[in-house]
């Protein structure tokens, strides 16, 4: 490559790979190094399909594109590596002009931008829920208390065959009160008290609570990175997040039990950039993975919005609260789901490094 070619190659913001006629990597740019979490030197000469996991039968299409010297475009497929969870990407393949047998493969990750937008949307929706709760909670809960009391008084003079009606009034009134109380959690949640947090301590507290209570029938497997540095956050609020996700995983698996895997790892190249140019490094990763039936397709894209639930009697507020807490921590949350595996992934900032005092 000439100097200009080298500069252009290094400047491409998308993970890009040059692939030889035997499907081995001949070069990668810096964005690809970050995506693979590996150095250029360590991946050159390795087979591309051994490094990338692509949730689509792309190898044959890639082979045809090489044989016919044509381009290939595949949209919205999951692409990952052995070190990182898959991201939804567009894949573009084209023959490299002037280099016979060399193919250019580029990845266009889509999940980050969409997830960032959904984070802001969820936070706005949560604020709307706060306003609604403050306006309606008092006006609704007081009459409901009166209705419940009247129904209980009526039940004292009713025949047994008529008690079902008053029991229904009481149970439904209490359900509405509980719903309002959960909505009010959005307003009652204080700003995070940022401190260094050992994420493994938080996960262990949540795991112990789960196995002694709602998750007693579950098998919870730990897969921790022991070198993970402290996060920067509020330990109690993060515990609330993990407990909520563990409860959801338990309920998704049903009464017969199942397996939940708690995984942590460090992804040094993970940076979230906003449209205004600001951004945060979010290298600390937590995954909560269950082997349940997966999320319903109809709600998969809206699962973090208030009042969206995959359970018949669910309020749809737990994951909205989780999303708000993670957004307040300047982190992000995503979900990938298919039958037999649902994976919630939390990405969080690490404890700020102490600056050396000026001499």
mmCIF file of N, CA, C and O in Angstrom, residues 6-55:
data_model
loop_
_atom_site.group_PDB
_atom_site.id
_atom_site.type_symbol
_atom_site.label_atom_id
_atom_site.label_comp_id
_atom_site.label_asym_id
_atom_site.label_seq_id
_atom_site.Cartn_x
_atom_site.Cartn_y
_atom_site.Cartn_z
ATOM 1 N N UNK A 6 -2.579 3.541 2.999
ATOM 2 C CA UNK A 6 -2.458 3.145 4.408
ATOM 3 C C UNK A 6 -3.271 4.060 5.306
ATOM 4 O O UNK A 6 -3.968 3.601 6.231
ATOM 5 N N UNK A 7 -3.212 5.364 5.030
ATOM 6 C CA UNK A 7 -3.967 6.324 5.834
ATOM 7 C C UNK A 7 -5.476 6.128 5.656
ATOM 8 O O UNK A 7 -6.238 6.182 6.615
ATOM 9 N N UNK A 8 -5.891 5.897 4.408
ATOM 10 C CA UNK A 8 -7.318 5.657 4.152
ATOM 11 C C UNK A 8 -7.783 4.380 4.849
ATOM 12 O O UNK A 8 -8.860 4.347 5.441
ATOM 13 N N UNK A 9 -6.997 3.341 4.768
ATOM 14 C CA UNK A 9 -7.338 2.058 5.387
ATOM 15 C C UNK A 9 -7.500 2.215 6.898
ATOM 16 O O UNK A 9 -8.457 1.712 7.483
ATOM 17 N N UNK A 10 -6.581 2.945 7.522
ATOM 18 C CA UNK A 10 -6.641 3.149 8.971
ATOM 19 C C UNK A 10 -7.794 4.066 9.366
ATOM 20 O O UNK A 10 -8.279 3.994 10.501
ATOM 21 N N UNK A 11 -8.253 4.909 8.430
ATOM 22 C CA UNK A 11 -9.296 5.883 8.754
ATOM 23 C C UNK A 11 -10.704 5.347 8.600
ATOM 24 O O UNK A 11 -11.661 5.981 9.053
ATOM 25 N N UNK A 12 -10.875 4.188 7.968
ATOM 26 C CA UNK A 12 -12.219 3.633 7.797
ATOM 27 C C UNK A 12 -12.798 3.323 9.175
ATOM 28 O O UNK A 12 -12.214 2.560 9.941
ATOM 29 N N UNK A 13 -13.963 3.902 9.514
ATOM 30 C CA UNK A 13 -14.498 3.707 10.871
ATOM 31 C C UNK A 13 -15.184 2.362 11.085
ATOM 32 O O UNK A 13 -15.512 2.022 12.216
ATOM 33 N N UNK A 14 -15.404 1.591 10.008
ATOM 34 C CA UNK A 14 -16.074 0.311 10.113
ATOM 35 C C UNK A 14 -15.054 -0.823 10.178
ATOM 36 O O UNK A 14 -14.014 -0.754 9.503
ATOM 37 N N UNK A 15 -15.315 -1.863 10.958
ATOM 38 C CA UNK A 15 -14.414 -3.020 10.960
ATOM 39 C C UNK A 15 -14.274 -3.590 9.552
ATOM 40 O O UNK A 15 -15.267 -3.970 8.925
ATOM 41 N N UNK A 16 -13.034 -3.649 9.060
ATOM 42 C CA UNK A 16 -12.785 -4.044 7.670
ATOM 43 C C UNK A 16 -11.674 -5.088 7.618
ATOM 44 O O UNK A 16 -10.670 -4.982 8.327
ATOM 45 N N UNK A 17 -11.862 -6.082 6.720
ATOM 46 C CA UNK A 17 -10.945 -7.209 6.625
ATOM 47 C C UNK A 17 -10.581 -7.434 5.156
ATOM 48 O O UNK A 17 -11.455 -7.384 4.282
ATOM 49 N N UNK A 18 -9.306 -7.703 4.886
ATOM 50 C CA UNK A 18 -8.877 -8.171 3.577
ATOM 51 C C UNK A 18 -8.660 -9.680 3.682
ATOM 52 O O UNK A 18 -7.949 -10.146 4.571
ATOM 53 N N UNK A 19 -9.287 -10.419 2.769
ATOM 54 C CA UNK A 19 -9.314 -11.878 2.876
ATOM 55 C C UNK A 19 -8.756 -12.493 1.605
ATOM 56 O O UNK A 19 -9.197 -12.162 0.497
ATOM 57 N N UNK A 20 -7.778 -13.387 1.775
ATOM 58 C CA UNK A 20 -7.140 -14.038 0.643
ATOM 59 C C UNK A 20 -7.992 -15.141 0.054
ATOM 60 O O UNK A 20 -9.074 -15.465 0.559
ATOM 61 N N UNK A 21 -7.462 -15.763 -1.028
ATOM 62 C CA UNK A 21 -8.259 -16.759 -1.732
ATOM 63 C C UNK A 21 -8.462 -18.043 -0.936
ATOM 64 O O UNK A 21 -9.261 -18.897 -1.310
ATOM 65 N N UNK A 22 -7.749 -18.220 0.149
ATOM 66 C CA UNK A 22 -7.951 -19.383 1.021
ATOM 67 C C UNK A 22 -8.722 -19.014 2.287
ATOM 68 O O UNK A 22 -8.707 -19.749 3.277
ATOM 69 N N UNK A 23 -9.402 -17.856 2.247
ATOM 70 C CA UNK A 23 -10.232 -17.350 3.355
ATOM 71 C C UNK A 23 -9.430 -16.968 4.595
ATOM 72 O O UNK A 23 -9.993 -16.850 5.685
ATOM 73 N N UNK A 24 -8.131 -16.780 4.424
ATOM 74 C CA UNK A 24 -7.325 -16.299 5.540
ATOM 75 C C UNK A 24 -7.230 -14.779 5.477
ATOM 76 O O UNK A 24 -7.286 -14.170 4.413
ATOM 77 N N UNK A 25 -7.076 -14.191 6.625
ATOM 78 C CA UNK A 25 -7.007 -12.731 6.733
ATOM 79 C C UNK A 25 -5.611 -12.260 6.344
ATOM 80 O O UNK A 25 -4.612 -12.743 6.882
ATOM 81 N N UNK A 26 -5.568 -11.303 5.404
ATOM 82 C CA UNK A 26 -4.281 -10.728 5.018
ATOM 83 C C UNK A 26 -4.039 -9.376 5.659
ATOM 84 O O UNK A 26 -2.895 -8.935 5.767
ATOM 85 N N UNK A 27 -5.134 -8.710 6.097
ATOM 86 C CA UNK A 27 -4.966 -7.433 6.786
ATOM 87 C C UNK A 27 -6.294 -7.056 7.449
ATOM 88 O O UNK A 27 -7.370 -7.496 7.029
ATOM 89 N N UNK A 28 -6.205 -6.263 8.507
ATOM 90 C CA UNK A 28 -7.380 -5.692 9.168
ATOM 91 C C UNK A 28 -7.067 -4.244 9.502
ATOM 92 O O UNK A 28 -5.903 -3.870 9.673
ATOM 93 N N UNK A 29 -8.112 -3.411 9.590
ATOM 94 C CA UNK A 29 -7.877 -2.033 10.017
ATOM 95 C C UNK A 29 -8.055 -1.927 11.537
ATOM 96 O O UNK A 29 -8.379 -2.912 12.221
ATOM 97 N N UNK A 30 -7.851 -0.724 12.063
ATOM 98 C CA UNK A 30 -7.892 -0.560 13.521
ATOM 99 C C UNK A 30 -9.290 -0.810 14.080
ATOM 100 O O UNK A 30 -9.437 -1.321 15.202
ATOM 101 N N UNK A 31 -10.342 -0.474 13.315
ATOM 102 C CA UNK A 31 -11.700 -0.735 13.787
ATOM 103 C C UNK A 31 -11.949 -2.238 13.914
ATOM 104 O O UNK A 31 -12.646 -2.692 14.834
ATOM 105 N N UNK A 32 -11.385 -3.022 13.006
ATOM 106 C CA UNK A 32 -11.528 -4.479 13.093
ATOM 107 C C UNK A 32 -10.765 -5.033 14.292
ATOM 108 O O UNK A 32 -11.214 -5.980 14.941
ATOM 109 N N UNK A 33 -9.595 -4.449 14.594
ATOM 110 C CA UNK A 33 -8.862 -4.873 15.793
ATOM 111 C C UNK A 33 -9.726 -4.678 17.039
ATOM 112 O O UNK A 33 -9.762 -5.534 17.917
ATOM 113 N N UNK A 34 -10.424 -3.522 17.096
ATOM 114 C CA UNK A 34 -11.294 -3.271 18.237
ATOM 115 C C UNK A 34 -12.462 -4.228 18.282
ATOM 116 O O UNK A 34 -12.840 -4.709 19.350
ATOM 117 N N UNK A 35 -13.048 -4.526 17.121
ATOM 118 C CA UNK A 35 -14.191 -5.440 17.078
ATOM 119 C C UNK A 35 -13.779 -6.841 17.524
ATOM 120 O O UNK A 35 -14.506 -7.507 18.266
ATOM 121 N N UNK A 36 -12.606 -7.296 17.072
ATOM 122 C CA UNK A 36 -12.120 -8.623 17.432
ATOM 123 C C UNK A 36 -11.495 -8.671 18.815
ATOM 124 O O UNK A 36 -11.273 -9.749 19.369
ATOM 125 N N UNK A 37 -11.174 -7.475 19.349
ATOM 126 C CA UNK A 37 -10.449 -7.395 20.618
ATOM 127 C C UNK A 37 -9.117 -8.142 20.516
ATOM 128 O O UNK A 37 -8.680 -8.813 21.454
ATOM 129 N N UNK A 38 -8.491 -8.018 19.331
ATOM 130 C CA UNK A 38 -7.208 -8.679 19.064
ATOM 131 C C UNK A 38 -6.359 -7.771 18.197
ATOM 132 O O UNK A 38 -6.871 -6.929 17.454
ATOM 133 N N UNK A 39 -5.054 -7.963 18.264
ATOM 134 C CA UNK A 39 -4.143 -7.142 17.476
ATOM 135 C C UNK A 39 -4.088 -7.624 16.026
ATOM 136 O O UNK A 39 -4.400 -8.783 15.724
ATOM 137 N N UNK A 40 -3.698 -6.725 15.155
ATOM 138 C CA UNK A 40 -3.550 -7.057 13.731
ATOM 139 C C UNK A 40 -2.582 -8.218 13.544
ATOM 140 O O UNK A 40 -2.855 -9.159 12.783
ATOM 141 N N UNK A 41 -1.491 -8.193 14.256
ATOM 142 C CA UNK A 41 -0.462 -9.227 14.107
ATOM 143 C C UNK A 41 -0.999 -10.602 14.479
ATOM 144 O O UNK A 41 -0.665 -11.619 13.841
ATOM 145 N N UNK A 42 -1.873 -10.652 15.496
ATOM 146 C CA UNK A 42 -2.330 -11.957 15.981
ATOM 147 C C UNK A 42 -3.399 -12.589 15.092
ATOM 148 O O UNK A 42 -3.656 -13.792 15.200
ATOM 149 N N UNK A 43 -4.052 -11.798 14.227
ATOM 150 C CA UNK A 43 -5.145 -12.365 13.431
ATOM 151 C C UNK A 43 -4.751 -12.602 11.973
ATOM 152 O O UNK A 43 -5.418 -13.381 11.274
ATOM 153 N N UNK A 44 -3.699 -11.952 11.502
ATOM 154 C CA UNK A 44 -3.276 -12.173 10.116
ATOM 155 C C UNK A 44 -2.872 -13.642 9.928
ATOM 156 O O UNK A 44 -2.130 -14.202 10.734
ATOM 157 N N UNK A 45 -3.396 -14.239 8.883
ATOM 158 C CA UNK A 45 -3.121 -15.642 8.594
ATOM 159 C C UNK A 45 -4.165 -16.599 9.122
ATOM 160 O O UNK A 45 -4.159 -17.779 8.763
ATOM 161 N N UNK A 46 -5.080 -16.105 9.960
ATOM 162 C CA UNK A 46 -6.139 -16.964 10.482
ATOM 163 C C UNK A 46 -7.352 -16.929 9.553
ATOM 164 O O UNK A 46 -7.589 -15.958 8.848
ATOM 165 N N UNK A 47 -8.116 -17.989 9.574
ATOM 166 C CA UNK A 47 -9.302 -18.072 8.731
ATOM 167 C C UNK A 47 -10.397 -17.168 9.284
ATOM 168 O O UNK A 47 -10.692 -17.201 10.487
ATOM 169 N N UNK A 48 -11.002 -16.376 8.418
ATOM 170 C CA UNK A 48 -11.994 -15.392 8.852
ATOM 171 C C UNK A 48 -13.170 -16.049 9.551
ATOM 172 O O UNK A 48 -13.684 -15.544 10.550
ATOM 173 N N UNK A 49 -13.585 -17.249 9.074
ATOM 174 C CA UNK A 49 -14.761 -17.893 9.669
ATOM 175 C C UNK A 49 -14.450 -18.533 11.015
ATOM 176 O O UNK A 49 -15.374 -18.899 11.747
ATOM 177 N N UNK A 50 -13.159 -18.625 11.366
ATOM 178 C CA UNK A 50 -12.797 -19.102 12.697
ATOM 179 C C UNK A 50 -12.844 -17.974 13.726
ATOM 180 O O UNK A 50 -12.926 -18.229 14.932
ATOM 181 N N UNK A 51 -12.788 -16.729 13.246
ATOM 182 C CA UNK A 51 -12.775 -15.583 14.147
ATOM 183 C C UNK A 51 -14.145 -14.938 14.293
ATOM 184 O O UNK A 51 -14.497 -14.450 15.370
ATOM 185 N N UNK A 52 -14.923 -14.931 13.209
ATOM 186 C CA UNK A 52 -16.254 -14.318 13.243
ATOM 187 C C UNK A 52 -17.320 -15.398 13.352
ATOM 188 O O UNK A 52 -17.245 -16.429 12.675
ATOM 189 N N UNK A 53 -18.306 -15.150 14.191
ATOM 190 C CA UNK A 53 -19.484 -16.020 14.253
ATOM 191 C C UNK A 53 -20.639 -15.240 13.628
ATOM 192 O O UNK A 53 -21.040 -14.193 14.147
ATOM 193 N N UNK A 54 -21.155 -15.732 12.531
ATOM 194 C CA UNK A 54 -22.199 -15.031 11.776
ATOM 195 C C UNK A 54 -23.443 -15.902 11.740
ATOM 196 O O UNK A 54 -23.394 -17.061 11.321
ATOM 197 N N UNK A 55 -24.549 -15.319 12.177
ATOM 198 C CA UNK A 55 -25.801 -16.063 12.280
ATOM 199 C C UNK A 55 -26.533 -16.042 10.932
ATOM 200 O O UNK A 55 -27.655 -15.558 10.812
#
